[in-house]
């Protein structure tokens, strides 16, 4: 037998070696796939950044590097009829992150507030309904009331831009370009600042309105409402002060000249007389005896002179009725004319309707039997006609309506729409009133401001020592306030033969028109004629 060897040479080609080689190959392949995926992701991202969205990211880069700053245009200056600046901009710039703003500065901000108005940051509605060529953007201030709102597009101008380059730390590196703004237009009003300040002074601690017009054109030279407010507070965003205006019982933001409605009292007799003459219900020979009182069913209506002094005025014709503001004459005239014709002539004069101007305004009410039935579910009685004939009852108008309507007699029968710009094109129309009627009403208004009339403060009105004849009408309207003190009205034009100016004054709950409103008109006339070259 052959002997087995004690030691046998081993075989190195065992299976452990082949498994190791297999593991290395798998690992290598995984690494290659991973590297390929990473490379593909990086390539895709690079493609996206440089090709697909290259322009987008370059734009973002530029926007981070380049900043656009809005340069607010210089808002147009507002000046009065004499060229005095009422609203300007302050040279000192207020800089925010993305805009350069200019502060609006107002002269006599409480005097001019009722007409000039104010501006505030534009809200969503302002931006949505902007009709100007250069549109407002978020953060812009726009006119919210008065002239600032009415002539917003002219005053606004056109924005400019400044493009600046920033460094890596976000600081300005250099200015790339500047597109200068275009300034807003200068607006010249017919408003006379002297008269406006005087109106504010005369209505101090009172509620009321003063309106001054040039009868031939309708140009507004005075428009003041008391109490007023400081429009600078809105520009400077004094929110606490603004809130106090909104909650004040005096309602300073309420423009009594155009938004307030009041019974016109005896001034309405001008329009009743006109209608009765034109409708042939009365004429120059018509005479009514002043009986002191008159009955309408169980209700007694009295003449003011009888109620206050217990006296009667005998036989009264149309001239004396206007001179003395005789209620008995107008009760009877109103009954002859009738409520429907009173309504018709009220509307001819523009009462009870908004005037064709853009200031905030009320309509007022011209009542009728249909109106009373529809609103109050009541019948119309003779007493309602009597009340309406002397400007009382359900009748209500605005001071601006009365100013425009009464100026018809200073303008030979033509009614002119109020114009706020100096030398603006007149919008006047001849009313269907005969010259004879115009002359009769004017005679009555002249008599009212001469001895024996109700306008006693202007009986001997003089300017620089010379007598100046005027035409006027007083009004005292019952108030529904707790005090029961009547509203004082007065309307006047001068000179009588060639009228240049007309004023209408209303003072709420103050007393008789002749005692309270007429002296205010006298002082305004004094200023106008003593400082105006004619």
Short mmCIF file of C-alpha atoms in Angstrom, two decimals:
data_model
loop_
_atom_site.label_atom_id
_atom_site.label_comp_id
_atom_site.label_asym_id
_atom_site.label_seq_id
_atom_site.Cartn_x
_atom_site.Cartn_y
_atom_site.Cartn_z
CA UNK A 1 0.00 0.00 0.00
CA UNK A 2 1.12 3.34 -0.82
CA UNK A 3 1.46 5.60 2.14
CA UNK A 4 -0.48 8.83 2.27
CA UNK A 5 1.58 12.00 2.58
CA UNK A 6 1.48 13.63 5.93
CA UNK A 7 1.09 17.12 4.38
CA UNK A 8 -0.79 17.99 1.22
CA UNK A 9 -0.36 21.33 -0.74
CA UNK A 10 -3.44 23.46 -0.49
CA UNK A 11 -5.52 24.80 -3.43
CA UNK A 12 -5.62 28.64 -3.42
CA UNK A 13 -8.46 28.89 -5.89
CA UNK A 14 -11.18 28.71 -3.22
CA UNK A 15 -14.59 30.38 -3.38
CA UNK A 16 -13.80 33.19 -0.88
CA UNK A 17 -11.73 35.02 -3.47
CA UNK A 18 -14.45 35.08 -6.11
CA UNK A 19 -16.98 36.59 -3.64
CA UNK A 20 -14.64 39.47 -2.79
CA UNK A 21 -14.27 40.35 -6.44
CA UNK A 22 -18.08 40.36 -6.80
CA UNK A 23 -18.54 42.78 -3.87
CA UNK A 24 -16.03 45.26 -5.27
CA UNK A 25 -17.75 45.31 -8.63
CA UNK A 26 -21.15 45.99 -7.03
CA UNK A 27 -19.77 48.80 -4.91
CA UNK A 28 -18.05 50.36 -7.90
CA UNK A 29 -21.20 50.23 -9.97
CA UNK A 30 -23.25 51.81 -7.19
CA UNK A 31 -20.73 54.60 -6.85
CA UNK A 32 -20.77 55.16 -10.58
CA UNK A 33 -24.57 55.30 -10.62
CA UNK A 34 -24.59 57.70 -7.67
CA UNK A 35 -22.03 59.95 -9.32
CA UNK A 36 -24.07 59.86 -12.51
CA UNK A 37 -27.25 60.81 -10.65
CA UNK A 38 -25.50 63.66 -8.83
CA UNK A 39 -24.01 64.86 -12.08
CA UNK A 40 -27.41 64.63 -13.77
CA UNK A 41 -29.06 66.62 -10.96
CA UNK A 42 -26.34 69.24 -11.06
CA UNK A 43 -26.53 69.41 -14.82
CA UNK A 44 -30.33 69.70 -14.72
CA UNK A 45 -30.09 72.46 -12.11
CA UNK A 46 -27.43 74.23 -14.14
CA UNK A 47 -29.60 73.93 -17.23
CA UNK A 48 -32.56 75.34 -15.31
CA UNK A 49 -30.56 78.24 -13.90
CA UNK A 50 -28.76 79.18 -17.10
CA UNK A 51 -31.07 78.15 -19.90
CA UNK A 52 -34.64 77.46 -18.83
CA UNK A 53 -34.90 80.20 -16.19
CA UNK A 54 -31.83 82.21 -16.95
CA UNK A 55 -33.67 85.40 -17.73
CA UNK A 56 -35.80 85.03 -14.60
CA UNK A 57 -32.85 84.64 -12.27
CA UNK A 58 -30.87 87.34 -13.99
CA UNK A 59 -33.85 89.61 -13.44
CA UNK A 60 -34.00 88.67 -9.78
CA UNK A 61 -30.31 89.33 -9.50
CA UNK A 62 -30.74 92.74 -11.09
CA UNK A 63 -33.67 93.52 -8.82
CA UNK A 64 -31.57 92.70 -5.80
CA UNK A 65 -28.72 94.73 -7.22
CA UNK A 66 -30.81 97.57 -8.70
CA UNK A 67 -33.47 99.44 -6.74
CA UNK A 68 -36.21 101.62 -8.27
CA UNK A 69 -37.15 104.66 -6.20
CA UNK A 70 -40.36 106.54 -7.07
CA UNK A 71 -40.01 110.31 -7.19
CA UNK A 72 -43.33 111.93 -6.35
CA UNK A 73 -44.11 114.87 -8.62
CA UNK A 74 -44.56 118.31 -7.14
CA UNK A 75 -48.30 118.53 -6.60
CA UNK A 76 -49.86 121.53 -8.29
CA UNK A 77 -50.13 124.73 -6.30
CA UNK A 78 -53.59 126.04 -5.45
CA UNK A 79 -53.85 129.83 -5.42
CA UNK A 80 -56.67 132.25 -4.67
CA UNK A 81 -58.13 134.91 -6.95
CA UNK A 82 -55.33 137.35 -6.02
CA UNK A 83 -52.56 134.82 -6.60
CA UNK A 84 -51.94 134.03 -2.94
CA UNK A 85 -50.81 130.44 -2.41
CA UNK A 86 -53.33 128.31 -0.53
CA UNK A 87 -51.68 124.89 -0.97
CA UNK A 88 -48.05 124.23 -1.88
CA UNK A 89 -45.45 121.51 -1.29
CA UNK A 90 -42.61 121.66 1.19
CA UNK A 91 -39.09 121.57 -0.36
CA UNK A 92 -37.84 119.19 2.32
CA UNK A 93 -38.19 115.65 1.02
CA UNK A 94 -39.53 112.82 3.13
CA UNK A 95 -37.69 109.65 2.07
CA UNK A 96 -39.07 106.16 2.51
CA UNK A 97 -37.57 102.91 1.24
CA UNK A 98 -38.96 103.05 -2.28
CA UNK A 99 -40.10 106.64 -2.81
CA UNK A 100 -39.25 110.27 -2.37
CA UNK A 101 -42.32 112.19 -1.17
CA UNK A 102 -43.14 115.87 -0.80
CA UNK A 103 -45.27 117.22 2.05
CA UNK A 104 -48.37 119.27 1.21
CA UNK A 105 -48.52 122.55 3.13
CA UNK A 106 -51.71 124.59 3.51
CA UNK A 107 -52.05 128.28 4.24
CA UNK A 108 -54.88 129.18 6.63
CA UNK A 109 -55.84 125.48 6.77
CA UNK A 110 -59.05 126.02 8.77
CA UNK A 111 -60.31 128.93 6.65
CA UNK A 112 -59.91 127.16 3.32
CA UNK A 113 -60.87 123.64 4.48
CA UNK A 114 -64.57 123.66 3.40
CA UNK A 115 -63.62 124.32 -0.24
CA UNK A 116 -60.02 123.14 -0.72
CA UNK A 117 -60.44 119.84 1.13
CA UNK A 118 -57.60 117.41 1.86
CA UNK A 119 -55.80 114.29 0.68
CA UNK A 120 -55.00 110.91 2.24
CA UNK A 121 -53.44 107.55 1.31
CA UNK A 122 -55.39 106.03 -1.59
CA UNK A 123 -57.62 103.12 -0.60
CA UNK A 124 -58.71 100.16 -2.71
CA UNK A 125 -61.63 102.07 -4.26
CA UNK A 126 -59.39 105.01 -5.16
CA UNK A 127 -56.96 102.72 -6.95
CA UNK A 128 -59.71 100.79 -8.70
CA UNK A 129 -61.64 103.84 -9.90
CA UNK A 130 -58.70 106.06 -10.81
CA UNK A 131 -59.52 107.88 -14.06
CA UNK A 132 -56.31 109.92 -14.28
CA UNK A 133 -53.69 109.31 -16.99
CA UNK A 134 -50.91 108.70 -14.46
CA UNK A 135 -52.47 106.01 -12.27
CA UNK A 136 -52.15 105.93 -8.50
CA UNK A 137 -50.23 103.08 -6.93
CA UNK A 138 -50.22 101.63 -3.45
CA UNK A 139 -48.97 104.23 -0.99
CA UNK A 140 -49.94 107.29 -3.05
CA UNK A 141 -51.89 110.14 -1.52
CA UNK A 142 -54.95 111.35 -3.43
CA UNK A 143 -57.51 114.11 -2.97
CA UNK A 144 -60.39 112.95 -0.79
CA UNK A 145 -62.51 116.07 -0.53
CA UNK A 146 -63.03 119.50 -2.08
CA UNK A 147 -60.76 120.99 -4.73
CA UNK A 148 -58.04 118.45 -3.92
CA UNK A 149 -60.44 115.71 -5.05
CA UNK A 150 -62.24 117.60 -7.80
CA UNK A 151 -59.04 118.52 -9.67
CA UNK A 152 -56.94 115.49 -8.65
CA UNK A 153 -55.81 114.64 -12.19
CA UNK A 154 -54.59 118.19 -12.87
CA UNK A 155 -52.88 118.56 -9.51
CA UNK A 156 -51.26 115.11 -9.46
CA UNK A 157 -48.62 115.45 -12.16
CA UNK A 158 -46.60 112.42 -13.32
CA UNK A 159 -44.27 110.31 -11.19
CA UNK A 160 -40.54 110.11 -11.84
CA UNK A 161 -38.09 107.27 -11.12
CA UNK A 162 -34.51 106.89 -9.89
CA UNK A 163 -32.63 103.63 -10.53
CA UNK A 164 -29.71 103.01 -8.18
CA UNK A 165 -27.18 100.14 -8.05
CA UNK A 166 -26.48 98.53 -4.68
CA UNK A 167 -23.28 96.91 -3.48
CA UNK A 168 -23.05 93.51 -1.81
CA UNK A 169 -24.06 95.03 1.54
CA UNK A 170 -27.18 96.68 0.08
CA UNK A 171 -25.76 100.20 0.13
CA UNK A 172 -26.03 102.59 -2.78
CA UNK A 173 -23.15 102.12 -5.14
CA UNK A 174 -24.13 104.48 -7.95
CA UNK A 175 -27.12 106.10 -9.67
CA UNK A 176 -27.88 104.41 -12.97
CA UNK A 177 -30.56 106.75 -14.31
CA UNK A 178 -33.11 109.37 -13.27
CA UNK A 179 -36.45 109.94 -14.97
CA UNK A 180 -37.62 113.32 -13.62
CA UNK A 181 -41.25 113.76 -12.53
CA UNK A 182 -43.66 116.15 -14.22
CA UNK A 183 -45.13 118.70 -11.82
CA UNK A 184 -48.88 119.08 -11.40
CA UNK A 185 -50.70 122.10 -12.76
CA UNK A 186 -51.34 125.27 -10.80
CA UNK A 187 -55.03 125.76 -10.03
CA UNK A 188 -56.32 129.30 -9.52
CA UNK A 189 -59.59 129.58 -7.68
CA UNK A 190 -62.07 132.42 -7.64
CA UNK A 191 -61.86 132.19 -3.85
CA UNK A 192 -60.77 135.38 -2.08
CA UNK A 193 -58.69 134.48 0.98
CA UNK A 194 -59.50 137.82 2.67
CA UNK A 195 -63.21 137.12 2.54
CA UNK A 196 -62.70 133.51 3.55
CA UNK A 197 -60.76 134.49 6.67
CA UNK A 198 -63.34 137.13 7.52
CA UNK A 199 -66.16 134.62 7.15
CA UNK A 200 -64.36 132.32 9.56
CA UNK A 201 -63.94 135.17 12.03
CA UNK A 202 -67.60 136.24 11.80
CA UNK A 203 -68.90 132.70 12.27
CA UNK A 204 -66.62 131.93 15.21
CA UNK A 205 -68.42 129.80 17.82
CA UNK A 206 -71.44 129.54 15.50
CA UNK A 207 -72.73 126.87 13.15
CA UNK A 208 -73.51 128.12 9.69
CA UNK A 209 -72.37 128.88 6.18
CA UNK A 210 -71.29 131.83 4.04
CA UNK A 211 -71.37 131.80 0.25
CA UNK A 212 -70.19 134.61 -1.99
CA UNK A 213 -70.78 134.62 -5.76
CA UNK A 214 -70.14 136.77 -8.79
CA UNK A 215 -73.72 136.79 -10.17
CA UNK A 216 -72.78 137.23 -13.85
CA UNK A 217 -70.55 134.14 -13.93
CA UNK A 218 -71.35 132.04 -10.88
CA UNK A 219 -67.72 132.34 -9.74
CA UNK A 220 -67.43 131.37 -6.06
CA UNK A 221 -65.43 133.94 -4.11
CA UNK A 222 -66.34 132.67 -0.65
CA UNK A 223 -67.46 129.30 0.61
CA UNK A 224 -67.15 128.72 4.32
CA UNK A 225 -68.78 126.27 6.70
CA UNK A 226 -68.56 126.60 10.47
CA UNK A 227 -67.24 124.95 12.52
CA UNK A 228 -64.31 124.06 10.32
CA UNK A 229 -61.25 121.81 10.78
CA UNK A 230 -57.53 121.84 10.08
CA UNK A 231 -56.78 120.12 6.77
CA UNK A 232 -53.07 119.95 7.64
CA UNK A 233 -53.94 117.27 10.19
CA UNK A 234 -55.00 114.95 7.35
CA UNK A 235 -51.81 115.61 5.37
CA UNK A 236 -49.68 114.91 8.43
CA UNK A 237 -51.75 111.83 9.39
CA UNK A 238 -52.55 113.01 12.91
CA UNK A 239 -54.89 110.11 13.46
CA UNK A 240 -55.99 111.02 16.98
CA UNK A 241 -56.98 114.51 15.88
CA UNK A 242 -58.76 113.14 12.81
CA UNK A 243 -60.67 110.73 15.01
CA UNK A 244 -61.79 113.64 17.18
CA UNK A 245 -63.22 115.34 14.07
CA UNK A 246 -65.13 112.18 13.20
CA UNK A 247 -66.67 111.85 16.66
CA UNK A 248 -67.30 115.53 17.41
CA UNK A 249 -70.90 116.57 18.08
CA UNK A 250 -70.20 119.76 16.11
CA UNK A 251 -69.54 117.72 12.91
CA UNK A 252 -66.73 119.93 11.53
CA UNK A 253 -66.26 117.70 8.45
CA UNK A 254 -69.89 118.33 7.46
CA UNK A 255 -70.02 121.09 4.83
CA UNK A 256 -73.08 123.10 5.80
CA UNK A 257 -72.83 125.24 2.67
CA UNK A 258 -73.58 122.34 0.32
CA UNK A 259 -74.59 119.38 2.48
CA UNK A 260 -76.76 121.05 5.10
CA UNK A 261 -80.53 121.23 4.49
CA UNK A 262 -82.69 123.85 6.19
CA UNK A 263 -86.10 125.48 5.74
CA UNK A 264 -85.29 128.68 3.81
CA UNK A 265 -87.76 130.83 5.69
CA UNK A 266 -88.80 134.14 4.18
CA UNK A 267 -86.14 134.09 1.46
CA UNK A 268 -88.42 131.56 -0.25
CA UNK A 269 -90.98 134.35 -0.68
CA UNK A 270 -88.86 135.62 -3.59
CA UNK A 271 -89.66 132.48 -5.55
CA UNK A 272 -93.32 132.31 -4.51
CA UNK A 273 -93.77 135.92 -5.63
CA UNK A 274 -92.10 135.18 -8.97
CA UNK A 275 -94.27 132.13 -9.60
CA UNK A 276 -97.49 133.95 -8.65
CA UNK A 277 -96.68 136.88 -10.95
CA UNK A 278 -95.74 134.62 -13.87
CA UNK A 279 -98.80 132.40 -13.41
CA UNK A 280 -101.02 135.53 -13.30
CA UNK A 281 -102.27 134.75 -9.81
CA UNK A 282 -101.32 138.24 -8.61
CA UNK A 283 -100.15 141.47 -10.24
CA UNK A 284 -99.05 144.94 -9.23
CA UNK A 285 -102.59 145.88 -8.27
CA UNK A 286 -103.11 142.89 -5.96
CA UNK A 287 -103.59 144.01 -2.37
CA UNK A 288 -104.20 141.91 0.71
CA UNK A 289 -105.08 143.42 4.06
CA UNK A 290 -102.85 142.43 6.92
CA UNK A 291 -105.30 141.04 9.48
CA UNK A 292 -102.55 139.94 11.87
CA UNK A 293 -103.67 136.30 11.72
CA UNK A 294 -105.37 133.93 9.32
CA UNK A 295 -107.16 130.62 9.86
CA UNK A 296 -106.64 127.26 8.17
CA UNK A 297 -109.23 125.01 9.79
CA UNK A 298 -108.57 124.96 13.53
CA UNK A 299 -105.02 126.30 13.15
CA UNK A 300 -104.16 130.00 13.37
CA UNK A 301 -101.30 131.41 11.30
CA UNK A 302 -99.94 134.83 12.20
CA UNK A 303 -97.78 137.51 10.64
CA UNK A 304 -94.41 137.81 12.39
CA UNK A 305 -94.95 141.53 13.08
CA UNK A 306 -98.27 140.86 14.81
CA UNK A 307 -96.90 137.91 16.79
CA UNK A 308 -93.90 139.89 18.05
CA UNK A 309 -95.30 143.41 18.43
CA UNK A 310 -99.09 142.99 18.23
CA UNK A 311 -99.30 145.35 15.24
CA UNK A 312 -100.82 145.10 11.77
CA UNK A 313 -99.57 146.67 8.53
CA UNK A 314 -102.77 147.56 6.71
CA UNK A 315 -103.01 147.07 2.96
CA UNK A 316 -100.05 145.28 1.43
CA UNK A 317 -99.01 144.96 -2.23
CA UNK A 318 -96.17 142.88 -3.67
CA UNK A 319 -93.45 145.52 -3.08
CA UNK A 320 -94.47 146.14 0.51
CA UNK A 321 -94.87 142.39 1.09
CA UNK A 322 -91.23 141.84 0.14
CA UNK A 323 -90.05 144.94 1.97
CA UNK A 324 -91.78 143.94 5.20
CA UNK A 325 -91.68 140.16 4.59
CA UNK A 326 -95.41 140.12 5.30
CA UNK A 327 -96.65 136.60 6.03
CA UNK A 328 -100.36 137.34 5.52
CA UNK A 329 -99.71 138.46 1.94
CA UNK A 330 -97.78 135.27 1.19
CA UNK A 331 -100.26 132.94 2.91
CA UNK A 332 -102.91 134.24 0.54
CA UNK A 333 -100.57 134.33 -2.45
CA UNK A 334 -99.47 130.76 -1.79
CA UNK A 335 -103.10 129.63 -1.60
CA UNK A 336 -103.79 131.25 -5.00
CA UNK A 337 -100.67 129.82 -6.57
CA UNK A 338 -101.17 126.34 -5.14
CA UNK A 339 -98.66 123.76 -3.98
CA UNK A 340 -98.06 122.24 -7.43
CA UNK A 341 -97.09 125.60 -8.92
CA UNK A 342 -94.92 126.40 -5.91
CA UNK A 343 -93.13 123.11 -6.53
CA UNK A 344 -92.83 123.91 -10.25
CA UNK A 345 -91.22 127.29 -9.63
CA UNK A 346 -88.98 125.94 -6.90
CA UNK A 347 -87.57 123.51 -9.44
CA UNK A 348 -87.20 126.21 -12.08
CA UNK A 349 -84.95 128.05 -9.63
CA UNK A 350 -82.98 124.87 -8.95
CA UNK A 351 -84.26 124.16 -5.45
CA UNK A 352 -84.63 120.59 -4.25
CA UNK A 353 -82.08 119.23 -6.75
CA UNK A 354 -78.34 118.76 -6.71
CA UNK A 355 -76.46 121.48 -8.54
CA UNK A 356 -74.23 120.47 -11.44
CA UNK A 357 -71.00 120.65 -9.45
CA UNK A 358 -68.81 117.93 -8.00
CA UNK A 359 -68.69 118.96 -4.35
CA UNK A 360 -70.53 116.73 -1.90
CA UNK A 361 -74.05 118.10 -1.63
CA UNK A 362 -77.59 117.35 -0.50
CA UNK A 363 -80.78 117.71 -2.53
CA UNK A 364 -83.25 119.12 -0.05
CA UNK A 365 -87.01 118.57 -0.28
CA UNK A 366 -89.75 120.33 -2.24
CA UNK A 367 -92.91 118.77 -0.77
CA UNK A 368 -96.20 118.05 -2.53
CA UNK A 369 -99.43 116.20 -1.71
CA UNK A 370 -98.02 113.10 -3.41
CA UNK A 371 -94.77 113.39 -1.43
CA UNK A 372 -96.63 113.73 1.87
CA UNK A 373 -98.87 110.76 1.13
CA UNK A 374 -95.92 108.62 0.02
CA UNK A 375 -93.53 109.56 2.83
CA UNK A 376 -95.81 110.35 5.78
CA UNK A 377 -99.01 108.59 4.70
CA UNK A 378 -100.94 111.79 5.41
CA UNK A 379 -103.16 114.14 3.40
CA UNK A 380 -102.11 117.63 2.35
CA UNK A 381 -103.96 120.48 4.08
CA UNK A 382 -104.34 124.21 3.52
CA UNK A 383 -102.06 124.76 6.49
CA UNK A 384 -99.30 122.89 4.65
CA UNK A 385 -99.70 125.31 1.74
CA UNK A 386 -99.51 128.30 4.09
CA UNK A 387 -96.35 126.95 5.72
CA UNK A 388 -94.69 126.25 2.38
CA UNK A 389 -95.55 129.74 1.07
CA UNK A 390 -93.37 131.35 3.76
CA UNK A 391 -90.53 128.82 3.47
CA UNK A 392 -91.49 126.59 6.37
CA UNK A 393 -93.07 123.19 6.93
CA UNK A 394 -91.57 120.26 5.03
CA UNK A 395 -89.60 122.49 2.66
CA UNK A 396 -85.79 122.25 2.88
CA UNK A 397 -82.94 123.58 0.75
CA UNK A 398 -79.17 123.99 0.95
CA UNK A 399 -77.45 127.36 1.38
CA UNK A 400 -75.77 126.89 -2.01
CA UNK A 401 -79.14 126.39 -3.70
CA UNK A 402 -80.48 129.57 -2.09
CA UNK A 403 -77.33 131.48 -3.07
CA UNK A 404 -77.62 130.41 -6.70
CA UNK A 405 -81.39 131.00 -6.88
CA UNK A 406 -81.44 134.42 -5.24
CA UNK A 407 -78.52 135.60 -7.41
CA UNK A 408 -80.92 135.26 -10.38
CA UNK A 409 -82.38 138.65 -9.41
CA UNK A 410 -78.90 140.18 -9.46
CA UNK A 411 -78.25 138.69 -12.90
CA UNK A 412 -81.38 139.91 -14.68
CA UNK A 413 -83.11 136.52 -14.64
CA UNK A 414 -80.21 134.21 -15.49
CA UNK A 415 -79.09 131.39 -13.20
CA UNK A 416 -75.37 130.56 -13.24
CA UNK A 417 -73.94 127.28 -11.98
CA UNK A 418 -71.29 127.88 -9.27
CA UNK A 419 -67.77 127.89 -10.73
CA UNK A 420 -64.71 127.33 -8.54
CA UNK A 421 -61.94 128.32 -10.96
CA UNK A 422 -61.10 131.94 -11.63
CA UNK A 423 -62.30 133.12 -15.03
CA UNK A 424 -63.89 129.75 -15.76
CA UNK A 425 -66.34 129.55 -18.63
CA UNK A 426 -69.77 130.52 -17.33
CA UNK A 427 -72.61 128.04 -17.33
CA UNK A 428 -75.66 130.31 -17.23
CA UNK A 429 -79.20 129.94 -18.49
CA UNK A 430 -82.04 132.43 -18.78
CA UNK A 431 -85.02 131.41 -16.67
CA UNK A 432 -88.55 131.79 -18.08
CA UNK A 433 -89.25 134.98 -16.15
CA UNK A 434 -90.49 138.21 -17.72
CA UNK A 435 -88.52 141.42 -17.32
CA UNK A 436 -91.51 142.98 -15.59
CA UNK A 437 -91.47 140.30 -12.89
CA UNK A 438 -87.70 140.58 -12.44
CA UNK A 439 -88.03 144.35 -11.99
CA UNK A 440 -90.82 143.99 -9.44
CA UNK A 441 -88.89 141.49 -7.31
CA UNK A 442 -85.81 143.68 -7.48
CA UNK A 443 -87.84 146.68 -6.31
CA UNK A 444 -89.05 144.65 -3.36
CA UNK A 445 -85.47 143.59 -2.51
CA UNK A 446 -84.31 147.20 -2.74
CA UNK A 447 -87.12 148.28 -0.40
CA UNK A 448 -86.14 145.55 2.08
CA UNK A 449 -82.77 147.24 2.59
CA UNK A 450 -84.07 150.80 2.83
CA UNK A 451 -85.82 152.53 5.71
CA UNK A 452 -88.93 150.60 6.70
CA UNK A 453 -87.61 147.28 5.41
CA UNK A 454 -86.46 144.26 7.39
CA UNK A 455 -82.78 144.51 6.39
CA UNK A 456 -82.04 147.36 8.78
CA UNK A 457 -78.22 146.83 9.08
CA UNK A 458 -77.85 147.93 5.45
CA UNK A 459 -80.26 150.90 5.38
CA UNK A 460 -77.42 153.41 4.97
CA UNK A 461 -74.64 151.20 3.75
CA UNK A 462 -71.58 153.22 2.80
CA UNK A 463 -68.24 152.42 1.24
CA UNK A 464 -65.45 154.97 1.75
CA UNK A 465 -68.07 157.53 2.79
CA UNK A 466 -70.33 157.01 -0.22
CA UNK A 467 -73.73 155.37 0.01
CA UNK A 468 -74.03 152.09 -1.84
CA UNK A 469 -77.54 150.80 -2.54
CA UNK A 470 -78.10 147.05 -2.24
CA UNK A 471 -80.94 144.57 -2.80
CA UNK A 472 -81.65 142.03 -0.06
CA UNK A 473 -84.04 139.63 1.61
CA UNK A 474 -84.11 138.49 5.21
CA UNK A 475 -85.21 135.09 6.43
CA UNK A 476 -85.97 133.61 9.82
CA UNK A 477 -86.75 129.89 9.72
CA UNK A 478 -88.24 127.82 12.49
CA UNK A 479 -85.90 125.19 13.88
CA UNK A 480 -86.73 121.71 15.11
CA UNK A 481 -83.84 121.73 17.58
CA UNK A 482 -84.37 121.53 21.32
CA UNK A 483 -83.57 125.22 21.72
CA UNK A 484 -86.32 126.24 19.25
CA UNK A 485 -84.12 129.21 18.32
CA UNK A 486 -84.70 129.90 14.60
CA UNK A 487 -82.14 129.79 11.81
CA UNK A 488 -81.02 133.21 10.58
CA UNK A 489 -80.88 133.80 6.80
CA UNK A 490 -79.82 136.76 4.71
CA UNK A 491 -79.16 137.18 0.99
CA UNK A 492 -77.90 140.37 -0.63
CA UNK A 493 -76.41 141.71 -3.86
CA UNK A 494 -74.62 144.99 -4.63
CA UNK A 495 -74.44 147.53 -6.12
CA UNK A 496 -78.15 147.49 -6.85
CA UNK A 497 -78.00 148.95 -10.37
CA UNK A 498 -74.98 146.94 -11.58
CA UNK A 499 -74.56 143.96 -9.27
CA UNK A 500 -70.99 142.72 -8.88
CA UNK A 501 -71.29 140.41 -5.92
CA UNK A 502 -73.90 138.47 -3.96
CA UNK A 503 -73.71 136.90 -0.50
CA UNK A 504 -75.94 134.37 1.21
CA UNK A 505 -75.54 133.73 4.93
CA UNK A 506 -77.08 131.06 7.14
CA UNK A 507 -76.52 130.83 10.89
CA UNK A 508 -78.04 127.84 12.64
CA UNK A 509 -80.22 128.36 15.73
CA UNK A 510 -79.09 131.95 16.16
CA UNK A 511 -82.17 134.21 15.94
CA UNK A 512 -83.59 136.72 13.48
CA UNK A 513 -82.02 136.97 10.04
CA UNK A 514 -81.91 140.78 10.23
CA UNK A 515 -80.18 140.71 13.63
CA UNK A 516 -77.68 137.90 13.10
CA UNK A 517 -77.06 137.17 9.42
CA UNK A 518 -77.40 140.68 7.95
CA UNK A 519 -74.50 142.20 10.00
CA UNK A 520 -72.24 139.40 8.73
CA UNK A 521 -73.17 140.23 5.15
CA UNK A 522 -72.52 143.92 5.78
CA UNK A 523 -68.94 143.29 6.94
CA UNK A 524 -68.21 141.03 3.98
CA UNK A 525 -69.55 143.66 1.57
CA UNK A 526 -67.40 146.25 3.31
CA UNK A 527 -64.24 144.22 2.74
CA UNK A 528 -65.15 143.39 -0.85
CA UNK A 529 -65.83 146.97 -1.96
CA UNK A 530 -63.13 148.68 0.07
CA UNK A 531 -60.37 146.46 -1.30
CA UNK A 532 -61.60 145.77 -4.81
CA UNK A 533 -60.78 148.09 -7.68
CA UNK A 534 -63.91 148.73 -9.72
#
